[in-house]
CSV table of N, CA and C in Angstrom, one decimal:
chain,number,residue,atom,x,y,z
A,7,ARG,N,88.0,82.0,74.7
A,7,ARG,CA,87.4,82.4,75.9
A,7,ARG,C,88.4,82.2,77.1
A,8,VAL,N,88.5,83.2,77.9
A,8,VAL,CA,89.4,83.1,79.0
A,8,VAL,C,88.7,82.4,80.2
A,9,ARG,N,89.3,81.4,80.7
A,9,ARG,CA,88.8,80.7,81.9
A,9,ARG,C,89.5,81.2,83.1
A,10,ALA,N,88.8,81.6,84.1
A,10,ALA,CA,89.5,82.2,85.3
A,10,ALA,C,88.9,81.5,86.6
A,11,PHE,N,89.8,81.2,87.5
A,11,PHE,CA,89.4,80.7,88.8
A,11,PHE,C,88.3,81.6,89.4
A,12,GLY,N,87.3,81.0,90.0
A,12,GLY,CA,86.3,81.7,90.7
A,12,GLY,C,85.1,82.1,89.8
A,13,MET,N,85.3,81.9,88.5
A,13,MET,CA,84.2,82.2,87.5
A,13,MET,C,83.7,80.9,86.9
A,14,GLU,N,84.4,79.8,87.1
A,14,GLU,CA,83.9,78.5,86.6
A,14,GLU,C,82.6,78.1,87.2
A,15,GLU,N,82.4,78.4,88.5
A,15,GLU,CA,81.2,78.0,89.2
A,15,GLU,C,80.1,79.0,88.7
A,16,GLU,N,79.0,78.4,88.3
A,16,GLU,CA,77.8,79.2,88.0
A,16,GLU,C,77.2,79.8,89.2
A,17,ASP,N,77.4,79.1,90.3
A,17,ASP,CA,76.7,79.5,91.6
A,17,ASP,C,77.7,80.3,92.4
A,18,GLU,N,77.4,81.5,92.7
A,18,GLU,CA,78.3,82.3,93.6
A,18,GLU,C,78.4,81.7,94.9
A,19,GLY,N,77.5,81.0,95.4
A,19,GLY,CA,77.5,80.3,96.7
A,19,GLY,C,78.7,79.3,96.8
A,20,GLN,N,79.0,78.6,95.7
A,20,GLN,CA,80.1,77.7,95.8
A,20,GLN,C,81.4,78.5,96.0
A,21,PHE,N,81.6,79.5,95.3
A,21,PHE,CA,82.8,80.4,95.4
A,21,PHE,C,82.9,80.9,96.8
A,22,GLU,N,81.7,81.5,97.3
A,22,GLU,CA,81.7,82.0,98.6
A,22,GLU,C,82.1,81.0,99.7
A,23,THR,N,81.5,79.8,99.6
A,23,THR,CA,81.8,78.7,100.5
A,23,THR,C,83.3,78.4,100.5
A,24,TRP,N,83.9,78.3,99.3
A,24,TRP,CA,85.4,78.0,99.2
A,24,TRP,C,86.2,79.2,99.9
A,25,LEU,N,85.8,80.4,99.6
A,25,LEU,CA,86.5,81.6,100.1
A,25,LEU,C,86.4,81.6,101.6
A,26,ARG,N,85.2,81.5,102.1
A,26,ARG,CA,85.0,81.5,103.6
A,26,ARG,C,85.8,80.4,104.3
A,27,SER,N,85.8,79.2,103.7
A,27,SER,CA,86.6,78.1,104.2
A,27,SER,C,88.1,78.4,104.3
A,28,GLU,N,88.6,79.0,103.2
A,28,GLU,CA,90.0,79.4,103.2
A,28,GLU,C,90.4,80.5,104.2
A,29,VAL,N,89.6,81.5,104.3
A,29,VAL,CA,89.9,82.6,105.3
A,29,VAL,C,89.8,82.1,106.7
A,30,SER,N,88.9,81.2,106.9
A,30,SER,CA,88.7,80.7,108.3
A,30,SER,C,89.9,79.9,108.8
A,31,LYS,N,90.8,79.5,107.9
A,31,LYS,CA,92.0,78.8,108.3
A,31,LYS,C,93.2,79.7,108.5
A,32,MET,N,93.0,81.0,108.3
A,32,MET,CA,94.1,81.9,108.4
A,32,MET,C,94.4,82.2,109.9
A,33,PRO,N,95.7,82.4,110.2
A,33,PRO,CA,96.1,82.5,111.6
A,33,PRO,C,95.4,83.6,112.4
A,34,LEU,N,95.1,84.7,111.8
A,34,LEU,CA,94.4,85.9,112.5
A,34,LEU,C,92.9,85.8,112.5
A,35,PHE,N,92.3,84.8,111.9
A,35,PHE,CA,90.9,84.7,111.7
A,35,PHE,C,90.1,85.0,113.0
A,36,SER,N,90.4,84.3,114.1
A,36,SER,CA,89.7,84.5,115.3
A,36,SER,C,89.8,85.9,115.9
A,37,ALA,N,90.9,86.5,115.7
A,37,ALA,CA,91.1,87.9,116.3
A,37,ALA,C,90.4,88.9,115.4
A,38,PHE,N,90.2,88.7,114.1
A,38,PHE,CA,89.7,89.7,113.2
A,38,PHE,C,88.5,89.1,112.4
A,39,GLU,N,87.7,88.3,113.0
A,39,GLU,CA,86.6,87.7,112.2
A,39,GLU,C,85.7,88.6,111.4
A,40,SER,N,85.4,89.7,112.1
A,40,SER,CA,84.5,90.7,111.4
A,40,SER,C,85.2,91.3,110.2
A,41,ALA,N,86.5,91.6,110.3
A,41,ALA,CA,87.2,92.2,109.1
A,41,ALA,C,87.3,91.1,108.0
A,42,PHE,N,87.6,89.9,108.4
A,42,PHE,CA,87.6,88.8,107.4
A,42,PHE,C,86.3,88.7,106.7
A,43,ASP,N,85.2,88.8,107.4
A,43,ASP,CA,83.8,88.7,106.8
A,43,ASP,C,83.6,89.8,105.8
A,44,LYS,N,84.0,91.0,106.2
A,44,LYS,CA,83.9,92.1,105.2
A,44,LYS,C,84.8,92.0,104.0
A,45,ALA,N,86.0,91.4,104.2
A,45,ALA,CA,86.9,91.2,103.1
A,45,ALA,C,86.3,90.1,102.1
A,46,VAL,N,85.6,89.1,102.6
A,46,VAL,CA,85.0,88.1,101.8
A,46,VAL,C,83.9,88.8,101.0
A,47,LEU,N,83.1,89.6,101.6
A,47,LEU,CA,82.0,90.3,100.9
A,47,LEU,C,82.6,91.2,99.8
A,48,ALA,N,83.7,91.8,100.1
A,48,ALA,CA,84.4,92.7,99.1
A,48,ALA,C,84.8,91.9,97.9
A,49,VAL,N,85.4,90.7,98.1
A,49,VAL,CA,85.9,89.8,97.0
A,49,VAL,C,84.7,89.4,96.2
A,50,LEU,N,83.6,89.1,96.9
A,50,LEU,CA,82.4,88.7,96.2
A,50,LEU,C,81.8,89.8,95.3
A,51,ALA,N,81.9,91.0,95.8
A,51,ALA,CA,81.5,92.2,95.0
A,51,ALA,C,82.4,92.3,93.8
A,52,TRP,N,83.7,92.1,93.9
A,52,TRP,CA,84.6,92.1,92.8
A,52,TRP,C,84.2,91.1,91.7
A,53,ARG,N,83.9,89.9,92.2
A,53,ARG,CA,83.5,88.8,91.3
A,53,ARG,C,82.3,89.2,90.5
A,54,ARG,N,81.3,89.9,91.1
A,54,ARG,CA,80.1,90.3,90.4
A,54,ARG,C,80.5,91.4,89.4
A,55,ARG,N,81.3,92.4,89.9
A,55,ARG,CA,81.6,93.5,89.1
A,55,ARG,C,82.5,93.1,87.8
A,56,PHE,N,83.4,92.2,88.0
A,56,PHE,CA,84.3,91.9,86.9
A,56,PHE,C,83.9,90.6,86.2
A,57,SER,N,82.6,90.1,86.4
A,57,SER,CA,82.2,88.9,85.7
A,57,SER,C,82.1,89.1,84.2
A,58,GLY,N,82.0,90.3,83.7
A,58,GLY,CA,82.0,90.5,82.3
A,58,GLY,C,83.3,90.6,81.7
A,59,ASN,N,84.4,90.6,82.5
A,59,ASN,CA,85.7,90.8,82.0
A,59,ASN,C,86.6,89.7,82.6
A,60,PRO,N,86.5,88.5,82.1
A,60,PRO,CA,87.3,87.4,82.7
A,60,PRO,C,88.8,87.5,82.7
A,61,ALA,N,89.3,88.2,81.7
A,61,ALA,CA,90.8,88.5,81.6
A,61,ALA,C,91.2,89.3,82.8
A,62,LEU,N,90.4,90.3,83.1
A,62,LEU,CA,90.8,91.2,84.3
A,62,LEU,C,90.6,90.4,85.6
A,63,TRP,N,89.5,89.7,85.7
A,63,TRP,CA,89.3,88.8,86.9
A,63,TRP,C,90.5,87.9,87.1
A,64,LYS,N,90.9,87.3,86.0
A,64,LYS,CA,92.0,86.3,86.1
A,64,LYS,C,93.3,87.0,86.6
A,65,ARG,N,93.5,88.2,86.1
A,65,ARG,CA,94.7,89.0,86.5
A,65,ARG,C,94.8,89.3,88.0
A,66,ILE,N,93.6,89.6,88.6
A,66,ILE,CA,93.6,90.0,90.0
A,66,ILE,C,93.2,88.8,91.0
A,67,MET,N,92.6,87.7,90.4
A,67,MET,CA,92.1,86.7,91.3
A,67,MET,C,92.8,85.4,91.0
A,68,LYS,N,94.0,85.3,91.6
A,68,LYS,CA,94.7,84.0,91.6
A,68,LYS,C,94.6,83.5,93.0
A,69,ARG,N,94.3,82.2,93.2
A,69,ARG,CA,93.9,81.7,94.5
A,69,ARG,C,94.9,82.1,95.6
A,70,SER,N,96.2,81.8,95.4
A,70,SER,CA,97.1,82.1,96.5
A,70,SER,C,97.4,83.5,96.7
A,71,LYS,N,97.3,84.3,95.6
A,71,LYS,CA,97.6,85.7,95.6
A,71,LYS,C,96.5,86.5,96.4
A,72,VAL,N,95.3,86.3,96.0
A,72,VAL,CA,94.2,87.0,96.7
A,72,VAL,C,94.1,86.6,98.2
A,73,LEU,N,94.4,85.3,98.5
A,73,LEU,CA,94.3,84.9,99.9
A,73,LEU,C,95.5,85.6,100.7
A,74,LYS,N,96.6,85.6,100.1
A,74,LYS,CA,97.8,86.3,100.7
A,74,LYS,C,97.5,87.8,101.0
A,75,GLU,N,97.0,88.4,100.0
A,75,GLU,CA,96.7,89.9,100.1
A,75,GLU,C,95.6,90.1,101.1
A,76,VAL,N,94.6,89.3,101.2
A,76,VAL,CA,93.6,89.5,102.2
A,76,VAL,C,94.2,89.3,103.6
A,77,ALA,N,95.0,88.2,103.8
A,77,ALA,CA,95.6,88.0,105.1
A,77,ALA,C,96.5,89.1,105.5
A,78,GLU,N,97.3,89.7,104.6
A,78,GLU,CA,98.1,90.8,104.9
A,78,GLU,C,97.4,92.1,105.2
A,79,SER,N,96.2,92.2,104.6
A,79,SER,CA,95.4,93.5,104.8
A,79,SER,C,94.6,93.5,106.0
A,80,ILE,N,94.3,92.4,106.6
A,80,ILE,CA,93.3,92.3,107.7
A,80,ILE,C,93.6,93.2,108.9
A,81,PRO,N,94.8,93.2,109.4
A,81,PRO,CA,95.0,94.1,110.6
A,81,PRO,C,94.8,95.6,110.2
A,82,VAL,N,95.2,96.0,109.0
A,82,VAL,CA,95.0,97.4,108.6
A,82,VAL,C,93.6,97.6,108.3
A,83,LEU,N,92.9,96.7,107.7
A,83,LEU,CA,91.4,96.9,107.5
A,83,LEU,C,90.7,97.1,108.8
A,84,HIS,N,91.1,96.3,109.8
A,84,HIS,CA,90.4,96.4,111.1
A,84,HIS,C,90.7,97.8,111.7
A,85,GLN,N,91.9,98.2,111.7
A,85,GLN,CA,92.2,99.5,112.3
A,85,GLN,C,91.5,100.7,111.5
A,86,VAL,N,91.5,100.7,110.2
A,86,VAL,CA,90.9,101.7,109.4
A,86,VAL,C,89.4,101.7,109.6
A,87,MET,N,88.8,100.5,109.6
A,87,MET,CA,87.4,100.4,109.8
A,87,MET,C,87.0,101.0,111.2
A,88,GLY,N,87.8,100.8,112.2
A,88,GLY,CA,87.5,101.3,113.5
A,88,GLY,C,87.7,102.8,113.5
A,89,TYR,N,88.7,103.3,112.9
A,89,TYR,CA,89.0,104.8,112.8
A,89,TYR,C,87.8,105.5,112.1
A,90,CYS,N,87.4,104.9,110.9
A,90,CYS,CA,86.3,105.5,110.2
A,90,CYS,C,84.9,105.4,111.0
A,91,ALA,N,84.8,104.4,111.8
A,91,ALA,CA,83.6,104.3,112.6
A,91,ALA,C,83.5,105.4,113.6
A,92,ASP,N,84.7,105.8,114.1
A,92,ASP,CA,84.8,106.8,115.2
A,92,ASP,C,84.9,108.2,114.8
A,93,VAL,N,85.4,108.4,113.6
A,93,VAL,CA,85.8,109.8,113.2
A,93,VAL,C,84.5,110.6,112.8
A,94,SER,N,84.5,111.8,113.1
A,94,SER,CA,83.5,112.7,112.7
A,94,SER,C,83.9,113.4,111.4
A,95,VAL,N,83.0,113.5,110.4
A,95,VAL,CA,83.4,114.1,109.2
A,95,VAL,C,82.3,115.1,108.8
A,96,THR,N,82.6,116.0,107.9
A,96,THR,CA,81.7,117.0,107.4
A,96,THR,C,81.7,116.8,105.9
A,97,ALA,N,80.8,117.5,105.2
A,97,ALA,CA,80.7,117.4,103.8
A,97,ALA,C,82.0,117.9,103.1
A,98,ASP,N,82.6,118.8,103.7
A,98,ASP,CA,83.9,119.3,103.1
A,98,ASP,C,85.1,118.8,103.8
A,99,LYS,N,85.0,118.0,104.8
A,99,LYS,CA,86.2,117.4,105.5
A,99,LYS,C,86.0,115.9,105.7
A,100,LYS,N,86.5,115.1,104.8
A,100,LYS,CA,86.4,113.7,104.9
A,100,LYS,C,87.8,113.1,105.0
A,101,VAL,N,87.8,111.8,105.2
A,101,VAL,CA,89.1,111.1,105.4
A,101,VAL,C,89.8,110.8,104.0
A,102,THR,N,91.1,111.1,104.0
A,102,THR,CA,91.9,110.7,102.8
A,102,THR,C,92.8,109.6,103.3
A,103,ILE,N,92.9,108.5,102.6
A,103,ILE,CA,93.8,107.4,103.0
A,103,ILE,C,94.9,107.3,101.9
A,104,VAL,N,96.1,107.2,102.4
A,104,VAL,CA,97.3,107.0,101.5
A,104,VAL,C,97.8,105.6,101.7
A,105,ASP,N,97.8,104.8,100.7
A,105,ASP,CA,98.3,103.4,100.7
A,105,ASP,C,99.7,103.4,100.1
A,106,LEU,N,100.7,103.5,101.0
A,106,LEU,CA,102.1,103.5,100.6
A,106,LEU,C,102.5,102.1,100.2
A,107,CYS,N,103.4,102.0,99.2
A,107,CYS,CA,103.8,100.7,98.7
A,107,CYS,C,102.6,99.8,98.3
A,108,SER,N,101.7,100.4,97.6
A,108,SER,CA,100.4,99.8,97.4
A,108,SER,C,100.4,98.5,96.5
A,109,GLY,N,101.5,98.4,95.7
A,109,GLY,CA,101.5,97.3,94.7
A,109,GLY,C,100.3,97.4,93.8
A,110,LYS,N,99.6,96.3,93.5
A,110,LYS,CA,98.4,96.4,92.6
A,110,LYS,C,97.2,97.1,93.3
A,111,GLY,N,97.3,97.2,94.6
A,111,GLY,CA,96.2,98.0,95.2
A,111,GLY,C,95.1,97.1,95.9
A,112,TYR,N,95.5,95.9,96.3
A,112,TYR,CA,94.5,95.0,97.0
A,112,TYR,C,93.9,95.7,98.3
A,113,LEU,N,94.8,96.2,99.1
A,113,LEU,CA,94.3,96.9,100.3
A,113,LEU,C,93.4,98.0,100.0
A,114,SER,N,93.7,98.9,99.0
A,114,SER,CA,92.9,100.0,98.6
A,114,SER,C,91.6,99.5,98.1
A,115,MET,N,91.6,98.4,97.3
A,115,MET,CA,90.4,97.9,96.7
A,115,MET,C,89.5,97.4,97.8
A,116,LEU,N,90.1,96.7,98.8
A,116,LEU,CA,89.2,96.2,99.9
A,116,LEU,C,88.7,97.4,100.7
A,117,LEU,N,89.5,98.4,101.0
A,117,LEU,CA,89.0,99.6,101.7
A,117,LEU,C,87.9,100.3,101.0
A,118,SER,N,88.0,100.4,99.7
A,118,SER,CA,87.0,101.1,98.9
A,118,SER,C,85.7,100.4,98.9
A,119,GLU,N,85.7,99.0,99.0
A,119,GLU,CA,84.5,98.3,99.1
A,119,GLU,C,83.8,98.3,100.5
A,120,ILE,N,84.7,98.4,101.5
A,120,ILE,CA,84.2,98.2,102.9
A,120,ILE,C,83.9,99.5,103.6
A,121,LEU,N,84.7,100.5,103.4
A,121,LEU,CA,84.5,101.8,104.2
A,121,LEU,C,83.3,102.6,103.7
A,122,PRO,N,82.6,103.3,104.6
A,122,PRO,CA,81.5,104.1,104.3
A,122,PRO,C,81.9,105.2,103.3
A,123,ARG,N,81.2,105.3,102.2
A,123,ARG,CA,81.5,106.4,101.2
A,123,ARG,C,81.3,107.8,101.7
A,124,ASP,N,80.4,107.9,102.7
A,124,ASP,CA,80.2,109.3,103.2
A,124,ASP,C,81.3,109.8,104.1
A,125,LYS,N,82.2,108.9,104.5
A,125,LYS,CA,83.3,109.3,105.3
A,125,LYS,C,84.7,109.4,104.6
A,126,VAL,N,84.8,108.8,103.4
A,126,VAL,CA,86.1,108.7,102.8
A,126,VAL,C,86.0,109.6,101.5
A,127,GLU,N,86.9,110.6,101.4
A,127,GLU,CA,87.0,111.4,100.3
A,127,GLU,C,87.7,110.7,99.1
A,128,ARG,N,88.9,110.1,99.4
A,128,ARG,CA,89.7,109.4,98.4
A,128,ARG,C,90.6,108.4,99.1
A,129,ILE,N,91.1,107.5,98.2
A,129,ILE,CA,92.2,106.6,98.6
A,129,ILE,C,93.3,106.8,97.6
A,130,VAL,N,94.4,107.1,98.0
A,130,VAL,CA,95.5,107.4,97.1
A,130,VAL,C,96.5,106.3,97.2
A,131,LEU,N,96.8,105.7,96.0
A,131,LEU,CA,97.8,104.6,96.0
A,131,LEU,C,99.2,105.2,95.6
A,132,VAL,N,100.2,104.8,96.3
A,132,VAL,CA,101.5,105.2,96.0
A,132,VAL,C,102.4,104.0,95.9
A,133,ASP,N,103.1,103.9,94.7
A,133,ASP,CA,104.0,102.8,94.5
A,133,ASP,C,104.9,103.2,93.3
A,134,LYS,N,106.2,102.8,93.4
A,134,LYS,CA,107.1,103.2,92.3
A,134,LYS,C,106.7,102.5,91.0
A,135,ALA,N,106.0,101.5,91.0
A,135,ALA,CA,105.6,100.8,89.8
A,135,ALA,C,104.4,101.4,89.1
A,136,TRP,N,103.7,102.3,89.7
A,136,TRP,CA,102.5,102.9,89.1
A,136,TRP,C,103.0,103.9,88.0
A,137,PRO,N,102.2,104.1,87.0
A,137,PRO,CA,102.6,105.1,86.0
A,137,PRO,C,102.5,106.5,86.6
A,138,ARG,N,103.3,107.3,86.0
A,138,ARG,CA,103.3,108.8,86.4
A,138,ARG,C,101.9,109.4,86.1
A,139,GLN,N,101.6,110.4,86.8
A,139,GLN,CA,100.3,111.1,86.6
A,139,GLN,C,100.1,111.6,85.2
A,140,ASP,N,101.1,112.0,84.5
A,140,ASP,CA,101.0,112.5,83.2
A,140,ASP,C,100.9,111.5,82.1
A,141,GLN,N,101.0,110.2,82.4
A,141,GLN,CA,100.8,109.1,81.5
A,141,GLN,C,99.4,108.8,81.2
A,142,THR,N,99.0,108.4,80.0
A,142,THR,CA,97.7,108.1,79.7
A,142,THR,C,97.4,106.6,79.8
A,143,GLU,N,98.5,105.8,79.8
A,143,GLU,CA,98.4,104.3,80.0
A,143,GLU,C,99.7,103.8,80.5
A,144,ALA,N,99.6,102.6,81.1
A,144,ALA,CA,100.8,102.0,81.8
A,144,ALA,C,101.7,101.4,80.7
A,145,SER,N,103.0,101.5,81.0
A,145,SER,CA,104.0,100.8,80.2
A,145,SER,C,104.0,99.3,80.6
A,146,LYS,N,104.7,98.5,79.9
A,146,LYS,CA,104.8,97.0,80.2
A,146,LYS,C,105.4,96.8,81.6
A,147,HIS,N,106.3,97.6,82.0
A,147,HIS,CA,106.9,97.3,83.3
A,147,HIS,C,106.2,98.0,84.5
A,148,GLN,N,105.1,98.6,84.2
A,148,GLN,CA,104.3,99.3,85.2
A,148,GLN,C,103.0,98.6,85.5
A,149,ILE,N,102.4,98.9,86.7
A,149,ILE,CA,101.2,98.3,87.1
A,149,ILE,C,100.0,98.9,86.3
A,150,ASN,N,99.2,98.0,85.8
A,150,ASN,CA,98.0,98.4,85.0
A,150,ASN,C,96.9,98.7,86.0
A,151,TRP,N,96.2,99.8,85.8
A,151,TRP,CA,95.2,100.3,86.8
A,151,TRP,C,93.8,99.9,86.4
A,152,GLU,N,93.6,99.1,85.4
A,152,GLU,CA,92.2,98.8,84.9
A,152,GLU,C,91.3,98.2,86.0
A,153,HIS,N,91.9,97.4,86.9
A,153,HIS,CA,91.1,96.8,88.0
A,153,HIS,C,90.6,97.8,89.0
A,154,LEU,N,91.1,99.0,88.9
A,154,LEU,CA,90.7,100.1,89.9
A,154,LEU,C,89.6,101.0,89.3
A,155,ASP,N,89.4,100.9,88.0
A,155,ASP,CA,88.3,101.8,87.4
A,155,ASP,C,87.0,101.3,88.0
A,156,ASP,N,86.1,102.3,88.2
A,156,ASP,CA,84.8,102.0,88.7
A,156,ASP,C,83.8,102.0,87.5
A,157,PRO,N,83.4,100.8,87.1
A,157,PRO,CA,82.6,100.7,85.9
A,157,PRO,C,81.2,101.2,86.1
């Protein structure tokens, strides 16, 4: 059985308390408190979604890694949330977001949890480590996209 940080606690409230405590210490917290709150809710949604796959959760949820990724994403999250709140869309014309140098895709994962689905058509991740479009699975030196599949 794979043990993964954030899944040991039976109570999601314990994990949420720890996560909120950690993000409240981040330098930009007071300037972007609303974006941090939405990021915490997104991470909690991931925890629920991936609870049946502890190996996957362990791969994306390392304490320092996820905190670093949230901290780096906050100013962008704030800007994109504001843009999506203000933009007018139609059924055939929605927002497409391109995440350049996406790495594993933490920013895109956060955006996909936070942004209104009725305004966003797609989020495209671009990184040289992603497999090519014609590949059916990632090679060992490439990023595995399993954490981006919508179960």
